[in-house]
Amino acid sequence: MEIQDELTKVEFKNREHLVKHIAYDREMAFFQSIGNGNMEEMKRLFTPFDIEGMGKLSENPLRNIKYHLVISVAMITRYVIESGMEMEAAYNLSDIYIRKVDACQDEDSVNRLHEQLCEEYVHRMQACKKRFLFSKPVALCIDFIYNNLHEKITLDDLSNVSGVSMSYISKLFHSEVGITIAQYIQKKRVDVAKNMLVFTEYTISDISNYLQFSTESYFISVFRKFCGLTPKKFRELHFRINLPHDGGKKVVPSV
């Protein structure tokens, strides 16, 4: 009964102050546009948070708008996972943005972050659009590889994960992805290595070991094959640009 009384009061106040929630169909279309990687549609449907006319989740205006953005991030995460983004990648990105929401000091910064994260999710969905064409066994292998780049990955592992034979998954993966499983794993490990070189202070040897390269020299050879330069040169070109302004210690990014 107490909840019903509160609901009646809220409905009355919202009618009096012309507070309306976003139409359900429009809201779902907005989230779907992000899942589809459709930047034009997302921008058309994007609605900045209106502090005066939005639902009240907190008496504190800043906390109220933060709560709304956290809910949006949760919804976006659900849609991008359903649309093909790796689950762990989506949840890691969600965690990062929720921490950024928490750090916002005013309503304008929350709205700027809202627009920024929506564009970021769209870009990421555009990048993984090709996965929509992948069969279930290949998609399962891609997810497994993403989650285990810091571990030894064998063809037997991928056969068990995908539920098909080693020879079949090898042929199927090459056919759908365009490169061999070994080449794909190397490429993804180099992508992680690039982030670690730029955003951490780990040595090249540490990064090589973390990403399961047999030797440091082999890691350097593979890195140069994909990037056109050595890990050391890559770090020299990018590391200082990305030093944190507060002088804080850099940490290893999520794989």
mmCIF file of C-alpha atoms in Angstrom:
data_model
loop_
_atom_site.group_PDB
_atom_site.id
_atom_site.type_symbol
_atom_site.label_atom_id
_atom_site.label_comp_id
_atom_site.label_asym_id
_atom_site.label_seq_id
_atom_site.Cartn_x
_atom_site.Cartn_y
_atom_site.Cartn_z
ATOM 1 C CA MET A 1 0.000 0.000 0.000
ATOM 2 C CA GLU A 2 2.880 2.349 0.789
ATOM 3 C CA ILE A 3 4.328 1.886 -2.709
ATOM 4 C CA GLN A 4 0.910 2.514 -4.284
ATOM 5 C CA ASP A 5 0.568 5.762 -2.334
ATOM 6 C CA GLU A 6 4.014 6.860 -3.481
ATOM 7 C CA LEU A 7 3.210 5.906 -7.088
ATOM 8 C CA THR A 8 -0.007 7.935 -7.016
ATOM 9 C CA LYS A 9 1.867 10.987 -5.725
ATOM 10 C CA VAL A 10 4.610 10.631 -8.335
ATOM 11 C CA GLU A 11 2.099 10.305 -11.173
ATOM 12 C CA PHE A 12 0.266 13.413 -9.954
ATOM 13 C CA LYS A 13 3.484 15.462 -9.682
ATOM 14 C CA ASN A 14 4.687 14.322 -13.094
ATOM 15 C CA ARG A 15 1.428 15.377 -14.722
ATOM 16 C CA GLU A 16 1.550 18.741 -12.955
ATOM 17 C CA HIS A 17 5.157 19.417 -13.989
ATOM 18 C CA LEU A 18 4.858 17.868 -17.473
ATOM 19 C CA VAL A 19 7.447 15.199 -16.681
ATOM 20 C CA LYS A 20 7.330 12.453 -19.309
ATOM 21 C CA HIS A 21 9.439 9.375 -19.837
ATOM 22 C CA ILE A 22 10.847 8.717 -23.285
ATOM 23 C CA ALA A 23 8.435 6.763 -25.497
ATOM 24 C CA TYR A 24 9.227 3.057 -25.215
ATOM 25 C CA ASP A 25 9.468 2.458 -28.969
ATOM 26 C CA ARG A 26 11.830 5.387 -29.465
ATOM 27 C CA GLU A 27 13.998 4.318 -26.547
ATOM 28 C CA MET A 28 14.279 0.747 -27.816
ATOM 29 C CA ALA A 29 15.008 2.005 -31.347
ATOM 30 C CA PHE A 30 17.823 4.130 -29.920
ATOM 31 C CA PHE A 31 19.439 1.183 -28.145
ATOM 32 C CA GLN A 32 18.963 -0.995 -31.226
ATOM 33 C CA SER A 33 20.684 1.604 -33.422
ATOM 34 C CA ILE A 34 23.747 1.280 -31.188
ATOM 35 C CA GLY A 35 23.582 -2.512 -31.357
ATOM 36 C CA ASN A 36 23.364 -2.265 -35.149
ATOM 37 C CA GLY A 37 26.361 0.067 -35.317
ATOM 38 C CA ASN A 38 24.229 2.695 -37.075
ATOM 39 C CA MET A 39 25.809 6.065 -36.236
ATOM 40 C CA GLU A 40 23.376 8.162 -38.263
ATOM 41 C CA GLU A 41 20.321 6.569 -36.656
ATOM 42 C CA MET A 42 21.856 6.753 -33.178
ATOM 43 C CA LYS A 43 22.513 10.493 -33.552
ATOM 44 C CA ARG A 44 18.996 11.044 -34.874
ATOM 45 C CA LEU A 45 17.472 9.313 -31.844
ATOM 46 C CA PHE A 46 19.995 10.559 -29.270
ATOM 47 C CA THR A 47 18.358 12.688 -26.572
ATOM 48 C CA PRO A 48 20.500 14.590 -24.038
ATOM 49 C CA PHE A 49 19.268 14.230 -20.490
ATOM 50 C CA ASP A 50 16.857 17.048 -19.653
ATOM 51 C CA ILE A 51 17.264 17.703 -15.942
ATOM 52 C CA GLU A 52 13.968 19.562 -15.699
ATOM 53 C CA GLY A 53 11.802 17.099 -17.599
ATOM 54 C CA MET A 54 13.222 13.680 -16.803
ATOM 55 C CA GLY A 55 12.065 11.057 -14.327
ATOM 56 C CA LYS A 56 13.284 11.626 -10.788
ATOM 57 C CA LEU A 57 15.506 8.858 -9.424
ATOM 58 C CA SER A 58 17.108 11.071 -6.773
ATOM 59 C CA GLU A 59 16.384 14.387 -5.091
ATOM 60 C CA ASN A 60 19.949 15.413 -5.939
ATOM 61 C CA PRO A 61 20.000 16.684 -9.582
ATOM 62 C CA LEU A 62 23.528 15.465 -10.326
ATOM 63 C CA ARG A 63 22.915 12.065 -8.776
ATOM 64 C CA ASN A 64 19.633 11.843 -10.675
ATOM 65 C CA ILE A 65 21.256 12.334 -14.073
ATOM 66 C CA LYS A 66 24.064 9.932 -13.137
ATOM 67 C CA TYR A 67 21.524 7.220 -12.294
ATOM 68 C CA HIS A 68 19.857 7.716 -15.671
ATOM 69 C CA LEU A 69 23.163 7.320 -17.482
ATOM 70 C CA VAL A 70 24.080 4.182 -15.521
ATOM 71 C CA ILE A 71 20.737 2.667 -16.558
ATOM 72 C CA SER A 72 21.433 3.620 -20.184
ATOM 73 C CA VAL A 73 24.858 1.972 -20.038
ATOM 74 C CA ALA A 74 23.264 -1.211 -18.682
ATOM 75 C CA MET A 75 20.716 -1.232 -21.517
ATOM 76 C CA ILE A 76 23.347 -0.506 -24.166
ATOM 77 C CA THR A 77 25.484 -3.334 -22.803
ATOM 78 C CA ARG A 78 22.592 -5.767 -23.157
ATOM 79 C CA TYR A 79 21.926 -4.695 -26.749
ATOM 80 C CA VAL A 80 25.545 -4.821 -27.929
ATOM 81 C CA ILE A 81 26.016 -8.306 -26.455
ATOM 82 C CA GLU A 82 22.876 -9.523 -28.208
ATOM 83 C CA SER A 83 24.169 -7.909 -31.413
ATOM 84 C CA GLY A 84 27.529 -9.669 -31.371
ATOM 85 C CA MET A 85 30.019 -7.916 -29.093
ATOM 86 C CA GLU A 86 32.113 -10.255 -26.953
ATOM 87 C CA MET A 87 30.410 -10.516 -23.565
ATOM 88 C CA GLU A 88 33.503 -9.812 -21.476
ATOM 89 C CA ALA A 89 34.460 -6.861 -23.694
ATOM 90 C CA ALA A 90 30.977 -5.378 -23.300
ATOM 91 C CA TYR A 91 30.959 -5.803 -19.516
ATOM 92 C CA ASN A 92 34.484 -4.413 -19.176
ATOM 93 C CA LEU A 93 33.512 -1.369 -21.237
ATOM 94 C CA SER A 94 30.378 -0.969 -19.120
ATOM 95 C CA ASP A 95 32.438 -1.024 -15.914
ATOM 96 C CA ILE A 96 34.807 1.606 -17.302
ATOM 97 C CA TYR A 97 32.004 3.975 -18.260
ATOM 98 C CA ILE A 98 30.115 3.538 -14.997
ATOM 99 C CA ARG A 99 33.278 4.536 -13.144
ATOM 100 C CA LYS A 100 33.531 7.562 -15.433
ATOM 101 C CA VAL A 101 29.916 8.444 -14.618
ATOM 102 C CA ASP A 102 30.722 8.251 -10.929
ATOM 103 C CA ALA A 103 33.646 10.655 -11.416
ATOM 104 C CA CYS A 104 31.570 13.343 -13.172
ATOM 105 C CA GLN A 105 31.323 16.568 -11.172
ATOM 106 C CA ASP A 106 28.457 18.327 -12.970
ATOM 107 C CA GLU A 107 25.481 17.725 -15.260
ATOM 108 C CA ASP A 108 27.272 18.974 -18.396
ATOM 109 C CA SER A 109 30.076 16.450 -17.975
ATOM 110 C CA VAL A 110 27.501 13.655 -17.610
ATOM 111 C CA ASN A 111 25.813 14.675 -20.867
ATOM 112 C CA ARG A 112 29.162 14.894 -22.664
ATOM 113 C CA LEU A 113 30.048 11.428 -21.400
ATOM 114 C CA HIS A 114 26.631 10.157 -22.505
ATOM 115 C CA GLU A 115 27.265 11.252 -26.087
ATOM 116 C CA GLN A 116 30.862 10.027 -26.033
ATOM 117 C CA LEU A 117 30.037 6.528 -24.822
ATOM 118 C CA CYS A 118 27.193 6.119 -27.318
ATOM 119 C CA GLU A 119 29.555 6.956 -30.176
ATOM 120 C CA GLU A 120 32.209 4.633 -28.747
ATOM 121 C CA TYR A 121 29.786 1.702 -28.594
ATOM 122 C CA VAL A 122 28.634 2.377 -32.173
ATOM 123 C CA HIS A 123 32.231 2.416 -33.439
ATOM 124 C CA ARG A 124 32.913 -0.867 -31.667
ATOM 125 C CA MET A 125 29.786 -2.468 -33.100
ATOM 126 C CA GLN A 126 30.791 -1.342 -36.584
ATOM 127 C CA ALA A 127 34.164 -3.017 -36.041
ATOM 128 C CA CYS A 128 32.605 -6.357 -35.103
ATOM 129 C CA LYS A 129 29.821 -6.308 -37.706
ATOM 130 C CA LYS A 130 31.538 -9.058 -39.657
ATOM 131 C CA ARG A 131 30.866 -11.395 -36.742
ATOM 132 C CA PHE A 132 27.182 -11.372 -37.688
ATOM 133 C CA LEU A 133 28.132 -13.677 -40.560
ATOM 134 C CA PHE A 134 30.040 -16.119 -38.390
ATOM 135 C CA SER A 135 28.659 -19.542 -37.583
ATOM 136 C CA LYS A 136 28.140 -20.510 -33.950
ATOM 137 C CA PRO A 137 31.314 -22.666 -33.731
ATOM 138 C CA VAL A 138 33.477 -19.809 -35.038
ATOM 139 C CA ALA A 139 31.779 -17.226 -32.803
ATOM 140 C CA LEU A 140 32.391 -19.472 -29.777
ATOM 141 C CA CYS A 141 36.064 -19.762 -30.728
ATOM 142 C CA ILE A 142 36.397 -15.986 -31.104
ATOM 143 C CA ASP A 143 34.919 -15.456 -27.634
ATOM 144 C CA PHE A 144 37.206 -18.113 -26.148
ATOM 145 C CA ILE A 145 40.289 -16.606 -27.776
ATOM 146 C CA TYR A 146 39.373 -13.120 -26.541
ATOM 147 C CA ASN A 147 39.016 -14.347 -22.955
ATOM 148 C CA ASN A 148 42.218 -16.412 -22.958
ATOM 149 C CA LEU A 149 44.839 -14.381 -24.816
ATOM 150 C CA HIS A 150 47.036 -14.522 -21.720
ATOM 151 C CA GLU A 151 46.832 -18.331 -21.629
ATOM 152 C CA LYS A 152 48.084 -21.045 -23.960
ATOM 153 C CA ILE A 153 45.364 -21.707 -26.556
ATOM 154 C CA THR A 154 45.374 -25.036 -28.382
ATOM 155 C CA LEU A 155 43.368 -26.362 -31.294
ATOM 156 C CA ASP A 156 42.048 -29.009 -28.917
ATOM 157 C CA ASP A 157 40.695 -26.229 -26.662
ATOM 158 C CA LEU A 158 38.855 -24.667 -29.588
ATOM 159 C CA SER A 159 37.519 -28.030 -30.715
ATOM 160 C CA ASN A 160 36.076 -28.627 -27.245
ATOM 161 C CA VAL A 161 34.599 -25.124 -27.052
ATOM 162 C CA SER A 162 33.019 -25.253 -30.509
ATOM 163 C CA GLY A 163 31.844 -28.856 -30.299
ATOM 164 C CA VAL A 164 33.350 -29.841 -33.658
ATOM 165 C CA SER A 165 36.533 -31.654 -34.687
ATOM 166 C CA MET A 166 39.905 -29.915 -34.830
ATOM 167 C CA SER A 167 40.193 -30.301 -38.603
ATOM 168 C CA TYR A 168 36.668 -28.984 -39.170
ATOM 169 C CA ILE A 169 37.028 -25.912 -36.948
ATOM 170 C CA SER A 170 40.370 -25.105 -38.600
ATOM 171 C CA LYS A 171 38.821 -25.136 -42.074
ATOM 172 C CA LEU A 172 35.623 -23.374 -40.974
ATOM 173 C CA PHE A 173 37.490 -20.618 -39.122
ATOM 174 C CA HIS A 174 39.799 -19.957 -42.071
ATOM 175 C CA SER A 175 36.856 -19.905 -44.468
ATOM 176 C CA GLU A 176 34.780 -17.437 -42.416
ATOM 177 C CA VAL A 177 37.453 -15.190 -40.877
ATOM 178 C CA GLY A 178 39.849 -15.175 -43.821
ATOM 179 C CA ILE A 179 42.958 -16.072 -41.818
ATOM 180 C CA THR A 180 44.072 -19.138 -39.887
ATOM 181 C CA ILE A 181 43.348 -19.593 -36.191
ATOM 182 C CA ALA A 182 47.040 -19.129 -35.382
ATOM 183 C CA GLN A 183 47.183 -15.875 -37.358
ATOM 184 C CA TYR A 184 44.024 -14.606 -35.660
ATOM 185 C CA ILE A 185 45.413 -15.346 -32.187
ATOM 186 C CA GLN A 186 48.668 -13.588 -33.088
ATOM 187 C CA LYS A 187 46.790 -10.538 -34.353
ATOM 188 C CA LYS A 188 44.665 -10.277 -31.209
ATOM 189 C CA ARG A 189 47.706 -10.688 -28.963
ATOM 190 C CA VAL A 190 49.500 -7.931 -30.861
ATOM 191 C CA ASP A 191 46.439 -5.681 -30.364
ATOM 192 C CA VAL A 192 46.661 -6.259 -26.600
ATOM 193 C CA ALA A 193 50.432 -5.762 -26.685
ATOM 194 C CA LYS A 194 49.972 -2.367 -28.357
ATOM 195 C CA ASN A 195 47.684 -1.237 -25.529
ATOM 196 C CA MET A 196 50.094 -2.522 -22.896
ATOM 197 C CA LEU A 197 53.024 -0.738 -24.541
ATOM 198 C CA VAL A 198 51.117 2.545 -24.586
ATOM 199 C CA PHE A 199 49.198 2.410 -21.315
ATOM 200 C CA THR A 200 51.477 0.448 -18.970
ATOM 201 C CA GLU A 201 55.103 0.446 -17.928
ATOM 202 C CA TYR A 202 55.567 -3.309 -18.264
ATOM 203 C CA THR A 203 58.757 -4.357 -20.030
ATOM 204 C CA ILE A 204 58.700 -5.894 -23.475
ATOM 205 C CA SER A 205 59.798 -9.159 -21.886
ATOM 206 C CA ASP A 206 56.907 -9.020 -19.382
ATOM 207 C CA ILE A 207 54.397 -8.374 -22.166
ATOM 208 C CA SER A 208 55.843 -11.201 -24.228
ATOM 209 C CA ASN A 209 55.506 -13.625 -21.317
ATOM 210 C CA TYR A 210 52.022 -12.405 -20.366
ATOM 211 C CA LEU A 211 50.751 -12.989 -23.908
ATOM 212 C CA GLN A 212 52.270 -16.478 -24.131
ATOM 213 C CA PHE A 213 54.911 -15.833 -26.793
ATOM 214 C CA SER A 214 57.581 -18.543 -26.652
ATOM 215 C CA THR A 215 60.461 -16.045 -26.633
ATOM 216 C CA GLU A 216 60.892 -12.286 -26.587
ATOM 217 C CA SER A 217 62.582 -12.350 -29.986
ATOM 218 C CA TYR A 218 59.614 -14.241 -31.454
ATOM 219 C CA PHE A 219 57.234 -11.670 -29.949
ATOM 220 C CA ILE A 220 59.256 -8.856 -31.536
ATOM 221 C CA SER A 221 59.188 -10.642 -34.893
ATOM 222 C CA VAL A 222 55.403 -11.166 -34.788
ATOM 223 C CA PHE A 223 54.788 -7.596 -33.600
ATOM 224 C CA ARG A 224 56.898 -6.184 -36.433
ATOM 225 C CA LYS A 225 55.017 -8.343 -38.943
ATOM 226 C CA PHE A 226 51.676 -6.789 -37.940
ATOM 227 C CA CYS A 227 52.765 -3.241 -37.073
ATOM 228 C CA GLY A 228 55.754 -2.593 -39.289
ATOM 229 C CA LEU A 229 58.001 -1.641 -36.378
ATOM 230 C CA THR A 230 59.381 -3.145 -33.186
ATOM 231 C CA PRO A 231 57.582 -2.969 -29.817
ATOM 232 C CA LYS A 232 60.331 -0.653 -28.543
ATOM 233 C CA LYS A 233 59.879 1.784 -31.417
ATOM 234 C CA PHE A 234 56.092 1.612 -31.080
ATOM 235 C CA ARG A 235 56.335 2.511 -27.389
ATOM 236 C CA GLU A 236 58.736 5.387 -28.105
ATOM 237 C CA LEU A 237 56.281 6.848 -30.611
ATOM 238 C CA HIS A 238 53.165 6.542 -28.448
ATOM 239 C CA PHE A 239 53.974 6.108 -24.760
ATOM 240 C CA ARG A 240 54.751 9.688 -23.712
ATOM 241 C CA ILE A 241 51.688 11.047 -25.460
ATOM 242 C CA ASN A 242 49.483 8.930 -23.195
ATOM 243 C CA LEU A 243 51.120 9.496 -19.828
ATOM 244 C CA PRO A 244 48.484 10.281 -17.158
ATOM 245 C CA HIS A 245 48.438 13.971 -16.214
ATOM 246 C CA ASP A 246 48.278 13.175 -12.506
ATOM 247 C CA GLY A 247 51.484 11.156 -12.651
ATOM 248 C CA GLY A 248 49.622 8.043 -11.515
ATOM 249 C CA LYS A 249 50.945 4.548 -12.034
ATOM 250 C CA LYS A 250 49.650 2.942 -15.176
ATOM 251 C CA VAL A 251 47.896 -0.381 -14.951
ATOM 252 C CA VAL A 252 47.362 -3.302 -17.281
ATOM 253 C CA PRO A 253 44.200 -2.823 -19.355
ATOM 254 C CA SER A 254 41.609 -5.587 -19.536
ATOM 255 C CA VAL A 255 42.324 -8.075 -22.285
#
